[in-house]
Tab-separated table of C-alpha atoms and ligand atoms in Angstrom:
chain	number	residue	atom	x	y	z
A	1	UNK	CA	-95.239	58.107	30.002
A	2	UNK	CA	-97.553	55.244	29.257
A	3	UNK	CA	-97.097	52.768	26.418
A	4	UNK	CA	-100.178	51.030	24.725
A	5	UNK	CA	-100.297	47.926	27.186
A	6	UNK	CA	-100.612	50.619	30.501
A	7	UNK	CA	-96.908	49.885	31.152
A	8	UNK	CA	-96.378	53.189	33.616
A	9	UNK	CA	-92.638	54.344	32.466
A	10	UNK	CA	-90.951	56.270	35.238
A	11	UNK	CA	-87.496	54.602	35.442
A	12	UNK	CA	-84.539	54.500	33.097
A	13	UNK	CA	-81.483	51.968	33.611
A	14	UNK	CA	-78.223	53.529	32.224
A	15	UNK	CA	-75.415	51.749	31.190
A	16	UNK	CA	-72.694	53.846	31.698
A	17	UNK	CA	-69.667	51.207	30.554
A	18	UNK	CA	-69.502	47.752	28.798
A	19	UNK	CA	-66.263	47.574	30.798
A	20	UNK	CA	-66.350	44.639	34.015
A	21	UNK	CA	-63.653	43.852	36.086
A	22	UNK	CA	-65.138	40.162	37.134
A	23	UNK	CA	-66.212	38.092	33.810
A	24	UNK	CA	-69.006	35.982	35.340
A	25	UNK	CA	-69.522	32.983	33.337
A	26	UNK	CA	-73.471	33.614	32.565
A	27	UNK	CA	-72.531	37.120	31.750
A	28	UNK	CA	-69.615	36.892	29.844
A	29	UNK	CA	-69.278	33.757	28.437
A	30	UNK	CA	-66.032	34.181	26.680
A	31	UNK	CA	-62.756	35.422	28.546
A	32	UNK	CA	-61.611	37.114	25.828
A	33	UNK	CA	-64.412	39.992	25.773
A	34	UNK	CA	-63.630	42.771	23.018
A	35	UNK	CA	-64.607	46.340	24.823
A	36	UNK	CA	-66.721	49.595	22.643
A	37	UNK	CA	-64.160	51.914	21.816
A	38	UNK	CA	-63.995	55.266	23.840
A	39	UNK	CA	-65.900	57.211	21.353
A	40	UNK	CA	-68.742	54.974	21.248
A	41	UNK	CA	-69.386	55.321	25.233
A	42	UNK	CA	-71.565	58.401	25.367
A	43	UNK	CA	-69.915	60.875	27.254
A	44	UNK	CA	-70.919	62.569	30.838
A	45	UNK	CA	-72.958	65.186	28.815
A	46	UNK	CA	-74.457	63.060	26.585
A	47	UNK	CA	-75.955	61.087	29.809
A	48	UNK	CA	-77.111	63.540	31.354
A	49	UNK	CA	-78.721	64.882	28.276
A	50	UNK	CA	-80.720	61.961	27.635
A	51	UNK	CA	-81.227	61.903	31.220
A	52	UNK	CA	-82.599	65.045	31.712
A	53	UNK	CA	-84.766	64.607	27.954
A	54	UNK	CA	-86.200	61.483	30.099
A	55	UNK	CA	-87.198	62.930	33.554
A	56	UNK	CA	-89.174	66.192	31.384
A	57	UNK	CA	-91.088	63.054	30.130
A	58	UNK	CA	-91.548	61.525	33.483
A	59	UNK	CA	-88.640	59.514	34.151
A	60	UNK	CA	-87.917	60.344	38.347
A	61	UNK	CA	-86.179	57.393	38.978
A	62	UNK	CA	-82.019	56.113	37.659
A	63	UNK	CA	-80.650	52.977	38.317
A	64	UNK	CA	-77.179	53.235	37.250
A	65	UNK	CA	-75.027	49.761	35.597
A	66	UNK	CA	-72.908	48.612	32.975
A	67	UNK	CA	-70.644	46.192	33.019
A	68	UNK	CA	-69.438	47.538	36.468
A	69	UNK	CA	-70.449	50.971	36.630
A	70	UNK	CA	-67.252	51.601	39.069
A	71	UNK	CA	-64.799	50.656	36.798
A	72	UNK	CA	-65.872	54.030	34.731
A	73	UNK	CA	-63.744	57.172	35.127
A	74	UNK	CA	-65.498	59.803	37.089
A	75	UNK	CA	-68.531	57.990	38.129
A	76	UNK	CA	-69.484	59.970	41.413
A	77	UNK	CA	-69.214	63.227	39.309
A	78	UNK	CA	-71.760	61.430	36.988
A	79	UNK	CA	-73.849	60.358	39.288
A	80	UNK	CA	-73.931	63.475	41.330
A	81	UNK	CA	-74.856	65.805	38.302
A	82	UNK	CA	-77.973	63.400	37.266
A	83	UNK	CA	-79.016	63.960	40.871
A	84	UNK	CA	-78.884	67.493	40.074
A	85	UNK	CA	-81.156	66.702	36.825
A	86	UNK	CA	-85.059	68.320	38.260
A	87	UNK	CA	-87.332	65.871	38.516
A	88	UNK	CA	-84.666	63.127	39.525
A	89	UNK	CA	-85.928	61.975	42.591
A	90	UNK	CA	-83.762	58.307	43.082
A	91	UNK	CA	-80.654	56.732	42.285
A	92	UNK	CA	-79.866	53.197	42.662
A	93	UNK	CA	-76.728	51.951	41.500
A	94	UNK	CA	-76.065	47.947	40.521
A	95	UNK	CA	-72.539	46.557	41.253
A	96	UNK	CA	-70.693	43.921	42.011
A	97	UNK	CA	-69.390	46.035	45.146
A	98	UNK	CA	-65.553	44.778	45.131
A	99	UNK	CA	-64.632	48.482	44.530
A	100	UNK	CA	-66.515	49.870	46.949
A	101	UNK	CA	-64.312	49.676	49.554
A	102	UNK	CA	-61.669	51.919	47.388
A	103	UNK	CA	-60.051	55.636	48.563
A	104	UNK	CA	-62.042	58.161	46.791
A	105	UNK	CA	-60.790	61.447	48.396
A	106	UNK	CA	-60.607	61.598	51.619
A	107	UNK	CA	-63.006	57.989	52.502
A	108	UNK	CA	-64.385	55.049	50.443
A	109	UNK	CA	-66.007	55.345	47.320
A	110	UNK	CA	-69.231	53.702	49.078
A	111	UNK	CA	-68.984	57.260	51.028
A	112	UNK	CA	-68.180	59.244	48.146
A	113	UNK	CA	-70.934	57.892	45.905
A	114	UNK	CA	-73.490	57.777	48.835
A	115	UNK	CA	-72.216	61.471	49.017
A	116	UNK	CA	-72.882	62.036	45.582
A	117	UNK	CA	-76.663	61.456	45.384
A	118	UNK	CA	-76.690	57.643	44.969
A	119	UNK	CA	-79.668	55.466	47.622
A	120	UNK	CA	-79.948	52.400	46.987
A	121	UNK	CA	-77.332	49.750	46.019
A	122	UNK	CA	-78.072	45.935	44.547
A	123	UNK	CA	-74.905	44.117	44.929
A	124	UNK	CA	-74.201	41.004	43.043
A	125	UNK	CA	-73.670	37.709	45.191
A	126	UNK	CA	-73.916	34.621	43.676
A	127	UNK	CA	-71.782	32.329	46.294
A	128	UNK	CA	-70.143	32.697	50.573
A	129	UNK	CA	-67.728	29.988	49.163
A	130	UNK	CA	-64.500	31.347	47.860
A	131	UNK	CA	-63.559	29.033	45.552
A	132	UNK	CA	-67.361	28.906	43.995
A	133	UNK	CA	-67.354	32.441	44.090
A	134	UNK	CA	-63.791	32.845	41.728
A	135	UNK	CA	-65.276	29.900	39.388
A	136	UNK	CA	-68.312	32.049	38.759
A	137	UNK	CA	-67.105	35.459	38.467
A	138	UNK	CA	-63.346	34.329	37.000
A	139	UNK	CA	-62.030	36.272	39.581
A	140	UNK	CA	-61.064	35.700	43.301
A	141	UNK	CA	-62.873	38.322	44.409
A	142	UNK	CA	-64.576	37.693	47.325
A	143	UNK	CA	-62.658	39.296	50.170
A	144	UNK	CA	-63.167	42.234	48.380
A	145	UNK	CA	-66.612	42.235	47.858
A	146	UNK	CA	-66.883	41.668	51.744
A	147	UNK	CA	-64.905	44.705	52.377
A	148	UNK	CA	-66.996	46.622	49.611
A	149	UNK	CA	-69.758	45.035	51.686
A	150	UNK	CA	-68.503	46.970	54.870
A	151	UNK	CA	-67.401	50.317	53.085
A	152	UNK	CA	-71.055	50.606	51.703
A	153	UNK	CA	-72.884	49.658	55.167
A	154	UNK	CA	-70.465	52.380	56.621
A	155	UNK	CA	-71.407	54.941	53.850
A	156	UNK	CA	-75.089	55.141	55.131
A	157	UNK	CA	-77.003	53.471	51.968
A	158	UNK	CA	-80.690	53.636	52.473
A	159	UNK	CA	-81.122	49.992	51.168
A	160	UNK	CA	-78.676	47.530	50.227
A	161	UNK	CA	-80.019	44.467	48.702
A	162	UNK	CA	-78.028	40.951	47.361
A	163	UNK	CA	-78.524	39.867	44.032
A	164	UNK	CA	-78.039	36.073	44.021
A	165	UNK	CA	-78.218	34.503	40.039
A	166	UNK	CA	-79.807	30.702	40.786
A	167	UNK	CA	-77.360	28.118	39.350
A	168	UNK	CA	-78.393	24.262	39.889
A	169	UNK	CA	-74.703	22.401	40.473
A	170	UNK	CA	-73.515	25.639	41.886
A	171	UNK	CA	-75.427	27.442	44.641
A	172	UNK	CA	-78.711	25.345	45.184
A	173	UNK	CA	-76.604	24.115	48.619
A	174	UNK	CA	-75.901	27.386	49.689
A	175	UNK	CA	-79.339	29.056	49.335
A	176	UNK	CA	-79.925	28.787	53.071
A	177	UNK	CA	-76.496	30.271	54.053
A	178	UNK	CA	-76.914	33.198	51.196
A	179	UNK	CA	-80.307	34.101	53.388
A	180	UNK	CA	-78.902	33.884	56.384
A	181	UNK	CA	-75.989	36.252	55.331
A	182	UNK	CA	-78.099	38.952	53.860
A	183	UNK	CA	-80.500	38.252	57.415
A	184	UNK	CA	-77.391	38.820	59.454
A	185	UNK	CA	-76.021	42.126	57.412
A	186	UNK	CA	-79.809	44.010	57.255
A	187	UNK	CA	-80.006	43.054	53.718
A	188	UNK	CA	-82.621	42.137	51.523
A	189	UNK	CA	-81.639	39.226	49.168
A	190	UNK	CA	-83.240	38.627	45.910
A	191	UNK	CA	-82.590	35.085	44.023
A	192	UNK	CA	-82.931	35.512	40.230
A	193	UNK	CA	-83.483	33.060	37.368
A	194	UNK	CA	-80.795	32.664	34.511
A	195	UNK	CA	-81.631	34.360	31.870
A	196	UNK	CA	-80.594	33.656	28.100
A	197	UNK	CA	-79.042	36.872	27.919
A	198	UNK	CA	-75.743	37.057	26.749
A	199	UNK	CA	-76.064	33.642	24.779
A	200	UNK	CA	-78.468	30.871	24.921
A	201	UNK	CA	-76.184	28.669	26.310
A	202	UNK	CA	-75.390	30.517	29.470
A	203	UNK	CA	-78.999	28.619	30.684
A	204	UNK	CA	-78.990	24.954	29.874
A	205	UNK	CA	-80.993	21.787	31.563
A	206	UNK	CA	-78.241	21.173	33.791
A	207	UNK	CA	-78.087	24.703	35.509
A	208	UNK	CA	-81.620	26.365	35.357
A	209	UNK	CA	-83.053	26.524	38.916
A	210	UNK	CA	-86.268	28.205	38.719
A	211	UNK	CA	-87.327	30.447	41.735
A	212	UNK	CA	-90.206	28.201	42.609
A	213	UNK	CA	-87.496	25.583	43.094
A	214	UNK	CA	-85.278	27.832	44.965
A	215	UNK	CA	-88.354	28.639	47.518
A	216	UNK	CA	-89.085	24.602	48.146
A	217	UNK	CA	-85.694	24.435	49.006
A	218	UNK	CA	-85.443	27.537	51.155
A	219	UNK	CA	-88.745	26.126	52.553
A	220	UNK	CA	-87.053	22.985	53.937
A	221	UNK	CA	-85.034	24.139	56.327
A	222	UNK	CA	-86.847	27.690	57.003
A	223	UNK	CA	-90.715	26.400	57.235
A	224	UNK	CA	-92.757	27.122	54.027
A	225	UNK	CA	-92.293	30.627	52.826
A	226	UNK	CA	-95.262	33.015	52.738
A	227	UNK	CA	-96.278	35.227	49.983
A	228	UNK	CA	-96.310	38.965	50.675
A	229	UNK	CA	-97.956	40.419	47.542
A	230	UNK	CA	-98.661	43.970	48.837
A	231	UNK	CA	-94.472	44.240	49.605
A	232	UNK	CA	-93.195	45.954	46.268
A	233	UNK	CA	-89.358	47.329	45.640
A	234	UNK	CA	-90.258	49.389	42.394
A	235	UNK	CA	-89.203	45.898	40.115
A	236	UNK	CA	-90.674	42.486	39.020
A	237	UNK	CA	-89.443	40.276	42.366
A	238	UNK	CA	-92.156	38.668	44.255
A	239	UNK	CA	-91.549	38.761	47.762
A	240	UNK	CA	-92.015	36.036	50.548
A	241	UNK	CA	-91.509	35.800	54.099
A	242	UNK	CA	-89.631	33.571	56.780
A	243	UNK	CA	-92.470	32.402	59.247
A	244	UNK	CA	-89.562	32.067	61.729
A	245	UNK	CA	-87.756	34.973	61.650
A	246	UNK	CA	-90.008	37.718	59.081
A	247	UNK	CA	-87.139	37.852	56.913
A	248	UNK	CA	-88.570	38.733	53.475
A	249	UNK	CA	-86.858	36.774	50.327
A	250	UNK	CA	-87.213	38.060	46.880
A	251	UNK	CA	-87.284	35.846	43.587
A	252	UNK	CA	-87.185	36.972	40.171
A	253	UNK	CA	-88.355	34.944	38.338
A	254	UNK	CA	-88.388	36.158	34.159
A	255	UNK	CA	-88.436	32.693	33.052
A	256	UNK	CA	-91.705	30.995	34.795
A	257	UNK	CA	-93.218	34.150	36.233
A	258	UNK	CA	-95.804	34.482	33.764
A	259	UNK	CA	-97.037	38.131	35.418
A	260	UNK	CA	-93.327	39.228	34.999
A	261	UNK	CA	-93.527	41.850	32.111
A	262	UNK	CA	-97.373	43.470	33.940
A	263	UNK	CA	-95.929	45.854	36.261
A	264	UNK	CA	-92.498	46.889	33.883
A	265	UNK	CA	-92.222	50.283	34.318
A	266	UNK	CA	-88.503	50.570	32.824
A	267	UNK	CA	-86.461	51.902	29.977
A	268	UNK	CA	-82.645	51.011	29.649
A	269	UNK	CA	-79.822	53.422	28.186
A	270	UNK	CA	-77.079	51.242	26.289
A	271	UNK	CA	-73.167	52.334	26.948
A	272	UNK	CA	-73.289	53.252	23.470
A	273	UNK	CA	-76.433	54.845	22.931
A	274	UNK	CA	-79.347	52.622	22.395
A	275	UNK	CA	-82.502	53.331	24.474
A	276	UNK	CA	-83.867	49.606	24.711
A	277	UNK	CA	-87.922	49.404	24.970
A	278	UNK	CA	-87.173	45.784	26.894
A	279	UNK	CA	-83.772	43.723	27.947
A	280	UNK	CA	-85.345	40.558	26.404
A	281	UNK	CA	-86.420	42.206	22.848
A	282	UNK	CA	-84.048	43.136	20.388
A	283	UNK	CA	-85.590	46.422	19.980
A	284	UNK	CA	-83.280	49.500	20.421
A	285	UNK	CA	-83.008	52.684	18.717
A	286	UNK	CA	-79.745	54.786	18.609
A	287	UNK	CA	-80.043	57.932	20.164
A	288	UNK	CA	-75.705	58.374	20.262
A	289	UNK	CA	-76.715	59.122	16.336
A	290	UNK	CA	-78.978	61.730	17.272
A	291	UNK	CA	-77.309	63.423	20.319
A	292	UNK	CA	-73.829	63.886	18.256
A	293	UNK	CA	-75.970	65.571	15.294
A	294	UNK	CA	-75.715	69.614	16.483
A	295	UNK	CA	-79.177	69.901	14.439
A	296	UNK	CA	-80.830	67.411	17.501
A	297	UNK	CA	-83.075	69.205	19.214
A	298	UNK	CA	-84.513	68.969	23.051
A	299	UNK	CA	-87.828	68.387	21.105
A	300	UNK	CA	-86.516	66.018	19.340
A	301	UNK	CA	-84.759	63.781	22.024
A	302	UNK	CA	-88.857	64.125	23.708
A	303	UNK	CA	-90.083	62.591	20.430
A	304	UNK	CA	-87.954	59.679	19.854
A	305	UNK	CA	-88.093	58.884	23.579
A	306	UNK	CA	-92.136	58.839	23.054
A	307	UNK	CA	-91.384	56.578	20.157
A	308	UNK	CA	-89.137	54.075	22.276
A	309	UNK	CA	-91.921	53.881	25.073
A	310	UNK	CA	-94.652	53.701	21.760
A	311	UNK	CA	-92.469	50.517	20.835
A	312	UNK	CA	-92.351	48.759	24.010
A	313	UNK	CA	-93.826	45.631	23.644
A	314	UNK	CA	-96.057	43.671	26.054
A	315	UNK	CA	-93.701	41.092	27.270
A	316	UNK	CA	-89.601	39.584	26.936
A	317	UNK	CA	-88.805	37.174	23.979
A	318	UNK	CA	-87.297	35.062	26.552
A	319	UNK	CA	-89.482	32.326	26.519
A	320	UNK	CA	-89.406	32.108	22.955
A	321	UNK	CA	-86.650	30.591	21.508
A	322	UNK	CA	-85.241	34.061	22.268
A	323	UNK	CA	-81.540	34.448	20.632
A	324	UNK	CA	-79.532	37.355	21.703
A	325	UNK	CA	-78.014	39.925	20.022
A	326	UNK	CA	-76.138	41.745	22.483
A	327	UNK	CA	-74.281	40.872	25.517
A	328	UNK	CA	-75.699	41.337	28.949
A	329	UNK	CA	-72.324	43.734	29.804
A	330	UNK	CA	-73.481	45.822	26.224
A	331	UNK	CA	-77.159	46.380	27.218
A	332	UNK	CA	-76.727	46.875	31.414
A	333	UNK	CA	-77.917	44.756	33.411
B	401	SAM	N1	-71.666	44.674	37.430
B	401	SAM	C1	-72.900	45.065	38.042
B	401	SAM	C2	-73.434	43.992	38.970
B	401	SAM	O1	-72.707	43.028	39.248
B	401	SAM	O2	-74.550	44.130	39.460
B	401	SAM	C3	-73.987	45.539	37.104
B	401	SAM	C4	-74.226	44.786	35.830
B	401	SAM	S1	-74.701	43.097	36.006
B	401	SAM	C5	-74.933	42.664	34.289
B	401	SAM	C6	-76.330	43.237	36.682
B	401	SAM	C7	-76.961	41.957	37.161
B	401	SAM	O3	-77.263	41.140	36.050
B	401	SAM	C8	-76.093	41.127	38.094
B	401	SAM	O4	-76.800	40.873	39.294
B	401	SAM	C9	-75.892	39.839	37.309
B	401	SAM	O5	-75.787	38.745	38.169
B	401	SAM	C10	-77.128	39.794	36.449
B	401	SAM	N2	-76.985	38.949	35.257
B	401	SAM	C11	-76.041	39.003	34.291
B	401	SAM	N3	-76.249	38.056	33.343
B	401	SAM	C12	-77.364	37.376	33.725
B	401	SAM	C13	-78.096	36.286	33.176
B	401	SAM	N4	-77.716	35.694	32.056
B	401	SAM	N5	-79.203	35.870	33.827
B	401	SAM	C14	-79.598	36.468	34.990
B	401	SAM	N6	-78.953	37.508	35.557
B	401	SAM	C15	-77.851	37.955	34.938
């Protein structure tokens, strides 16, 4: 699928809760969250439906999120009948890993999803302090994100990478020591700008770090980082390298990356049924509607996806006086 500004759409981001164990502060800005109902989740079949709609149309790659896609009942069944969807060909899954290291039969359910059909993980990481780490995320979570950590590097993942949210007053002094962490564990680390997401006062003056920042700080104790423009992970990060060591370092930058929205090649599935043209738009159209009305066609799921991807615009409102509607948990990040 192409839209009218040669955006290439092959990959579809699917919310399958609004549920999250941790209630980070950028994410969820109020403790007291109020969660969809059941019935306005779609169900297992309705997924894969709109799954399966999407990959006739082109779609060969999933990234599965919420909230924390773990927390959902039956997850690894999920996940391993959209593998079975023809034309799938990847499945990523975003979390913030402190389940991971879970029973699930008779192992982990890192082993059970990896099992399942599921590649590539993104874990979130925002802080190797464990105090820094509970203030962020609300929860004292980290020993169990380390053992998560483990379960999924025993499962066999193809790639693993750290998602690291920049936060000036927070992590700028541990930017070095979140590098070194994902050097020392095979990852690949990604730092990401704040984004007004959730609310508009999740990014303020006081804690916006912008990537370019982040890399003149990196640079100071790590020798200035080189650009690697031909290294590509299917998303917007720009990668750089370590002189020293080779490490590469990505940095996703939506707020001052002015090239961010040229390569987007994504659509994203809401919990409760919205496919959303664009995270930083508020664009959506309700699909739950039409896959709940026994008249809905396959035909018909084809067209209105055609008409989301028509709809996509060029670039995120983000940088213009964007105010959300939605919460990042409601959308998937
Ligand atoms: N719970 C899963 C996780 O931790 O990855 C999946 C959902 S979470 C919303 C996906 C990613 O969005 C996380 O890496 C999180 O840090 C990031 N995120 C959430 N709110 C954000 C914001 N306002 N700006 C930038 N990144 C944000």
């Amino acid at each position: 699928m192409e839209d009218s500004f040669g955006h290439h759409i092959n990959y579809l981001r699917i919310s399958v809760t609004d549920r999250c164990n941790e209630r980070c502060s950028y994410c969820l800005p109020d403790e007291d969250q109020v969660w969809a109902e059941r019935e306005e989740t779609l169900s297992d079949d309705e997924i894969v439906r709109m799954t399966a709609a999407g990959a006739r149309l082109g779609i060969t790659r999933l990234r599965i999120t919420g909230g924390e896609p773990l927390v959902r009942p039956g997850v690894v069944d999920l996940i391993a009948r959209l593998k079975a969807c023809p034309g799938i060909r990847q499945i990523g899954l975003s979390s913030n890993g402190t389940l991971l290291a879970r029973p699930h039969g008779t192992g982990t359910l890192a082993r059970a999803l990896r099992e399942a059909g599921a590649e590539a993980l993104n874990l979130s990481l925002d802080s190797l302090d464990r105090e820094t780490y509970a203030r962020t995320t609300r929860r004292d979570f980290f020993p169990r994100f380390l053992e998560g950590l483990d379960a999924a590097q025993e499962a066999g993942f193809e790639s693993i990478r750290l998602n690291c949210v920049l936060m000036r007053g927070t992590n700028e002094h541990e930017l070095w020591d979140l590098a070194d962490f994902a050097r020392q564990r095979g990852c690949l680390i990604r730092f990401i700008e704040l984004m007004p997401v959730s609310s508009r006062h999740v990014l303020t003056e006081e804690n916006f770090l912008s990537a370019g920042e982040a890399r003149r700080l990196l640079g100071f104790r790590l020798g200035p980082l080189t650009p690697l423009p031909d290294f590509k992970t299917n998303g917007p990060a720009a990668y750089y390298a370590v002189p020293a060591t080779g490490q590469r370092i990505g940095f996703i930058g939506a707020m001052t990356n002015l090239h961010f929205c040229e390569s987007c090649n994504k659509l994203r599935l809401t919990a409760d049924g919205k496919l959303r043209p664009c995270l930083g738009s508020h664009l959506e159209f309700d699909f739950r509607h039409a896959l709940r009305n026994p008249a809905t066609t396959e035909a018909d799921l084809e067209r209105l996806f055609l008409e989301v991807v028509a709809g996509k615009p060029k670039e995120h409102e983000f940088r213009d006086n964007y105010q959300p509607g939605r919460r990042m948990i409601a959308i998937g990040g």
